[in-house]
XYZ file of C-alpha atoms in Angstrom:
420
model
C -76.125 104.240 170.825
C -77.456 106.296 173.743
C -78.410 109.821 172.748
C -78.557 113.050 174.731
C -79.784 116.517 173.855
C -77.508 119.413 172.964
C -80.070 121.755 174.470
C -80.952 123.067 170.991
C -83.880 121.189 169.466
C -83.091 122.228 165.890
C -79.500 121.057 166.301
C -80.634 117.723 167.735
C -82.887 117.252 164.734
C -80.134 118.200 162.298
C -77.349 115.958 163.655
C -79.476 113.241 165.288
C -78.635 114.518 168.797
C -75.381 113.922 170.664
C -74.168 110.389 171.299
C -72.547 109.275 174.525
C -68.799 109.315 173.852
C -68.972 112.132 171.309
C -66.212 114.703 171.123
C -67.651 117.649 169.206
C -65.156 120.033 167.624
C -66.679 123.416 166.824
C -64.762 125.272 164.098
C -65.934 128.854 164.495
C -65.622 132.232 162.832
C -65.636 135.452 164.817
C -69.117 136.869 165.279
C -70.966 133.549 165.071
C -72.176 133.593 168.727
C -70.864 130.069 169.318
C -71.014 130.697 173.073
C -74.825 130.463 172.879
C -74.516 126.826 171.718
C -72.227 126.184 174.702
C -74.665 127.812 177.116
C -77.528 125.624 175.896
C -75.335 122.534 176.290
C -74.446 123.503 179.872
C -78.039 124.362 180.742
C -79.271 121.025 179.371
C -76.618 119.161 181.375
C -77.704 120.899 184.578
C -81.318 120.017 183.756
C -80.281 116.359 183.514
C -78.278 116.587 186.782
C -75.005 115.970 184.972
C -71.710 117.552 185.960
C -70.095 120.083 183.633
C -66.315 120.371 183.679
C -65.478 123.711 182.076
C -61.832 124.103 181.045
C -61.087 127.761 180.371
C -57.981 128.968 178.549
C -59.490 132.087 176.989
C -61.776 133.586 179.639
C -61.387 134.636 183.252
C -63.497 132.901 185.925
C -65.558 136.085 186.301
C -66.341 136.063 182.591
C -67.248 132.370 182.496
C -69.550 132.624 185.509
C -71.276 135.768 184.234
C -72.408 133.903 181.098
C -74.121 131.078 182.997
C -75.206 132.825 186.209
C -78.899 132.786 185.248
C -79.057 128.979 185.243
C -76.042 128.009 187.353
C -76.326 124.846 189.478
C -73.181 124.937 191.679
C -73.343 121.264 192.652
C -72.903 120.251 189.007
C -70.208 122.683 187.917
C -66.414 122.436 188.029
C -64.261 125.190 186.548
C -60.669 124.568 185.517
C -59.075 128.012 185.440
C -56.149 127.892 183.019
C -56.577 131.563 182.195
C -55.513 133.443 185.339
C -51.961 132.054 185.380
C -51.885 131.603 181.604
C -53.040 134.406 179.342
C -53.935 136.409 182.472
C -50.256 136.373 183.551
C -51.221 136.339 187.260
C -52.439 139.903 186.972
C -53.909 141.248 190.203
C -57.128 142.067 188.357
C -57.766 138.341 187.915
C -56.134 137.094 191.141
C -58.411 139.186 193.342
C -61.291 136.928 192.288
C -59.845 134.260 194.576
C -59.825 136.582 197.604
C -63.618 136.606 197.640
C -64.263 133.438 195.684
C -67.875 132.236 195.678
C -68.704 128.795 197.022
C -67.969 126.993 193.768
C -65.700 124.147 192.752
C -62.947 126.077 190.962
C -59.541 124.564 190.281
C -56.878 127.134 189.483
C -54.078 125.627 187.401
C -50.988 127.493 188.599
C -48.772 126.419 185.708
C -51.024 125.870 182.666
C -48.014 125.997 180.337
C -46.891 122.711 181.863
C -48.934 120.243 179.834
C -48.101 117.255 182.047
C -49.152 119.181 185.161
C -52.417 120.253 183.541
C -53.146 116.743 182.245
C -52.516 115.214 185.673
C -54.925 117.667 187.323
C -57.743 117.051 184.870
C -57.277 113.268 184.972
C -57.532 113.347 188.744
C -60.882 115.115 188.530
C -62.132 112.757 185.810
C -61.447 109.701 187.932
C -63.514 111.123 190.792
C -66.597 111.846 188.709
C -69.518 109.481 188.088
C -70.254 108.341 184.501
C -71.928 110.867 182.247
C -69.933 113.983 183.081
C -69.711 116.515 180.284
C -66.868 118.769 179.250
C -66.325 122.119 177.606
C -62.824 123.027 176.431
C -63.347 126.672 175.640
C -60.414 127.095 173.259
C -58.062 124.758 171.458
C -56.742 127.992 170.001
C -55.984 129.317 173.480
C -54.149 126.087 174.286
C -52.026 126.494 171.184
C -51.283 130.141 172.021
C -50.136 129.169 175.511
C -48.230 126.015 174.595
C -46.544 127.585 171.612
C -47.220 125.148 168.770
C -49.819 122.966 167.110
C -47.959 119.719 167.774
C -48.370 119.892 171.554
C -52.032 120.839 171.210
C -52.598 117.984 168.777
C -50.829 115.486 171.061
C -53.019 116.541 173.986
C -56.146 116.161 171.863
C -55.108 112.731 170.569
C -54.640 111.626 174.184
C -57.724 113.218 175.722
C -60.284 112.595 172.970
C -60.156 108.751 173.092
C -59.979 108.892 176.888
C -63.170 110.920 177.141
C -64.822 108.581 174.658
C -63.957 105.563 176.807
C -65.215 107.381 179.913
C -68.599 107.775 178.132
C -68.586 111.540 178.382
C -69.622 114.198 175.883
C -67.186 117.041 175.225
C -67.290 120.325 173.331
C -63.995 121.607 171.901
C -63.914 125.141 170.472
C -61.485 126.043 167.702
C -61.030 129.387 165.931
C -60.695 127.985 162.439
C -58.614 130.778 160.889
C -55.967 130.438 163.617
C -54.985 126.880 162.667
C -53.445 125.145 159.687
C -55.480 122.920 157.395
C -53.291 119.991 158.445
C -54.131 120.533 162.118
C -57.863 120.715 161.439
C -57.739 117.656 159.178
C -55.938 115.657 161.876
C -58.541 116.621 164.470
C -61.363 115.649 162.113
C -59.776 112.244 161.698
C -59.808 111.555 165.448
C -62.953 113.205 166.767
C -66.515 111.951 166.330
C -68.291 115.171 165.300
C -67.148 118.371 163.585
C -69.472 121.353 163.116
C -68.511 124.629 161.487
C -70.092 127.990 162.308
C -69.446 130.787 159.852
C -70.941 134.018 158.565
C -71.564 135.215 155.023
C -72.927 138.686 154.293
C -74.521 139.150 157.719
C -76.068 135.674 157.768
C -74.950 132.854 160.060
C -74.488 129.273 158.870
C -73.876 125.894 160.463
C -72.460 122.967 158.542
C -71.274 119.528 159.659
C -67.982 118.110 158.390
C -68.100 114.837 160.304
C -70.929 112.933 161.997
C -69.714 109.540 163.058
C -72.457 106.932 163.153
C -75.149 109.140 161.631
C -76.736 107.961 158.367
C -78.453 111.238 157.401
C -76.361 113.566 155.203
C -78.601 116.637 155.470
C -76.333 118.262 158.083
C -73.450 118.345 155.610
C -75.277 121.086 153.701
C -75.071 124.682 155.002
C -78.047 125.713 157.117
C -78.833 129.259 158.233
C -79.306 129.890 161.923
C -80.592 132.849 163.905
C -80.194 133.777 167.555
C -82.932 135.804 169.218
C -82.980 136.311 172.982
C -80.542 133.367 173.298
C -82.884 131.051 171.361
C -81.323 129.317 168.349
C -83.368 128.616 165.229
C -81.845 126.580 162.396
C -83.526 126.903 158.997
C -83.659 123.988 156.602
C -82.955 124.685 152.921
C -86.128 125.088 150.913
C -86.779 122.316 148.475
C -88.128 122.523 144.953
C -87.921 125.903 143.286
C -85.177 127.292 145.568
C -82.924 124.445 144.495
C -83.499 125.366 140.845
C -82.434 128.986 141.333
C -78.766 128.063 141.589
C -78.876 126.127 138.336
C -80.658 128.984 136.577
C -78.114 131.522 137.815
C -75.323 129.264 136.581
C -76.944 128.918 133.145
C -77.463 132.679 132.834
C -73.868 133.376 133.852
C -72.487 130.788 131.413
C -74.522 132.216 128.538
C -72.872 135.572 129.139
C -69.378 134.124 129.258
C -68.859 135.338 132.834
C -66.861 133.384 135.372
C -67.878 133.167 139.020
C -65.434 135.865 140.110
C -66.748 138.327 137.523
C -70.317 137.749 138.674
C -69.278 137.967 142.336
C -67.518 141.298 141.752
C -70.541 142.760 139.953
C -72.939 141.514 142.649
C -70.641 142.518 145.536
C -70.443 138.987 146.965
C -67.655 136.417 147.189
C -66.895 133.836 144.468
C -67.383 131.049 147.028
C -70.868 132.424 147.781
C -71.735 132.248 144.061
C -70.315 128.718 143.892
C -72.445 127.552 146.831
C -75.588 129.044 145.292
C -74.935 127.525 141.860
C -74.348 124.119 143.448
C -77.634 124.502 145.350
C -75.844 124.245 148.693
C -77.441 127.436 149.992
C -80.289 129.713 148.987
C -79.470 133.424 148.663
C -81.197 136.013 150.798
C -83.634 138.286 148.985
C -81.134 141.142 148.863
C -78.347 138.889 147.545
C -80.694 137.362 144.970
C -81.673 140.789 143.645
C -78.013 141.859 143.489
C -77.142 138.762 141.453
C -80.083 139.263 139.096
C -79.037 142.886 138.614
C -75.433 141.825 137.934
C -76.737 139.426 135.270
C -79.005 142.171 133.896
C -81.886 139.742 134.073
C -85.427 140.106 135.360
C -85.523 138.343 138.775
C -88.829 136.720 137.842
C -87.070 134.792 135.054
C -84.990 133.032 137.708
C -88.030 132.299 139.864
C -90.527 131.088 137.260
C -91.575 127.456 137.344
C -91.209 125.784 133.967
C -94.263 123.607 134.493
C -97.767 124.955 134.515
C -96.987 128.197 132.704
C -98.975 128.966 129.603
C -96.706 130.413 126.915
C -98.144 132.960 124.499
C -97.801 132.125 120.760
C -96.124 135.488 120.125
C -93.673 137.847 121.810
C -92.830 141.519 121.295
C -89.692 143.255 122.595
C -89.628 147.046 122.361
C -86.248 148.727 121.812
C -86.994 151.138 124.655
C -87.291 148.297 127.173
C -84.790 145.907 125.624
C -82.923 144.201 128.429
C -79.140 144.407 128.514
C -77.864 141.139 129.920
C -74.187 141.904 130.094
C -71.693 144.622 129.328
C -67.926 144.403 129.296
C -67.086 148.059 129.642
C -65.638 149.548 126.475
C -65.782 146.261 124.522
C -69.237 144.812 123.922
C -72.809 144.500 125.199
C -75.375 141.698 125.002
C -79.139 142.291 124.933
C -81.904 139.742 125.343
C -84.482 139.842 122.559
C -86.315 136.581 123.263
C -85.565 133.893 125.820
C -88.017 131.025 125.767
C -86.564 127.871 127.210
C -85.310 125.846 124.236
C -84.591 128.812 121.948
C -83.216 132.307 122.516
C -82.423 135.407 120.487
C -79.768 137.939 121.475
C -78.347 141.156 120.069
C -74.608 141.633 120.507
C -73.001 145.034 119.940
C -69.188 145.100 119.524
C -67.628 148.529 119.992
C -65.460 150.161 117.333
C -61.886 148.864 117.116
C -62.375 146.117 119.702
C -61.155 142.516 119.539
C -62.743 139.844 121.734
C -60.486 136.901 122.564
C -63.449 134.645 123.297
C -67.027 134.088 122.249
C -69.584 136.285 123.951
C -71.941 133.366 124.669
C -70.434 130.236 126.190
C -72.386 127.146 125.183
C -72.197 124.230 122.775
C -75.563 124.573 121.114
C -76.319 125.291 117.478
C -76.114 128.998 116.727
C -77.095 131.250 113.815
C -75.496 134.714 113.663
C -76.698 137.461 111.314
C -74.748 140.702 110.746
C -77.196 143.596 111.052
C -74.594 146.335 110.558
C -70.840 146.802 110.251
C -68.043 144.377 109.382
C -66.393 141.779 111.576
C -63.732 139.040 111.420
C -64.325 135.789 113.275
C -62.035 132.831 114.061
C -63.574 129.371 114.313
C -61.304 126.373 114.880
C -58.234 128.311 113.624
C -60.038 129.491 110.466
C -60.655 133.231 110.049
C -63.580 134.586 108.026
C -64.725 138.141 107.238
C -68.438 139.015 107.503
C -70.281 142.108 106.246
C -73.781 143.497 106.711
C -76.286 140.887 105.527
C -73.862 137.958 105.935
C -74.604 135.136 108.336
C -72.731 132.400 110.151
C -74.082 129.050 111.311
C -72.246 127.293 114.143
C -73.009 123.653 114.790
C -71.652 123.249 118.297
C -68.434 125.155 117.537
C -67.356 128.120 119.652
C -65.478 131.041 118.034
C -62.173 131.956 119.658
C -62.027 135.567 118.431
C -64.233 138.388 117.153
C -62.680 141.571 115.683
C -64.576 144.701 114.683
C -63.004 145.821 111.371
C -65.465 148.609 110.568
C -65.880 152.233 111.520
C -68.469 152.267 114.232
C -70.243 149.494 116.078
C -71.029 146.008 114.792
C -74.536 144.670 115.497
C -74.999 140.893 115.471
C -78.347 139.137 115.811
C -77.882 135.707 117.365
C -80.332 132.807 117.321
C -79.553 129.627 119.212
C -81.451 126.489 120.117
């Protein structure tokens, strides 16, 4: 398969370049600077003396030309203006461009709402071009807005995509992902050769492939951060090794505290999907996000970063009450403190507030657990059996998880918990 460059070296490396015949659908969020990827593609095509056919539904000719003026090669550029008589509504502001039009090949589509008319015009141009021409359809979303429904847009795509493939072109199609139904996007993914998503999360930009026809490498299907500085695009590869262990350690710490992903996300001021991606080692958190998550877990960040191998463990450990670390607090109900956490075995102190009933266990795991009542009285339900415990009593759980704890005393109940 013949390959060409996208104009972005990092992108070429990530997706194994562009293949002749590729239709690339870009599913984009607002604020992701997707136009910079388009500009690099156009610039690279000019560098290779290949014609660019730019089909604009969302931008005026003035706007399109202003974005590529610094590297414009007029002999290799054709602009299909579907904006002026479409979204532009033949406004004089846009029509006056044609009174002093520069010496460029610009085709104004006078009735872009007429799909047959538009298709005929673009086919006529295609047939006159030599092999290797490249296309940019600036907005499938703009097409849908103008044509009124997804069905007509989908029918046009299902006609044009295979045609461009057979003509051995390469085409970019831009789609605002939140403006379309899941069914529409799924249908496009079925037909096209390449799908890349650009999205933002907490002021960071990500690129992720959803389809790469003919490419064996699966690395691009993982989210990768990208940065744009002075129009240069840098794509960062996920760090291997320790960074991939952080997600698992965050998940373990959260599970020990009985928190779900939404609870952790709310405490850390991030989204549940962001937590899910981190825990599944799909992305690595930024430093600020990592510290927020560690704070939400009430855990020392270094505990999440430490390598298990190569560390020399001391044969003793002291925890002072004044610096005892609170791992989790459900306001008004209970708190959990870490006494010792040493890989295979851990010791916690749980304090249940007066008059409170917990409808779940405070530590979610299936390990063996020994619980000692330091002060107060408490009732506990284990596998539908209820037992009453007083100061000095203990409970041993062999893989069982209590379904309820109820403070039956005046004041707090302190429980010392050992589990391995």
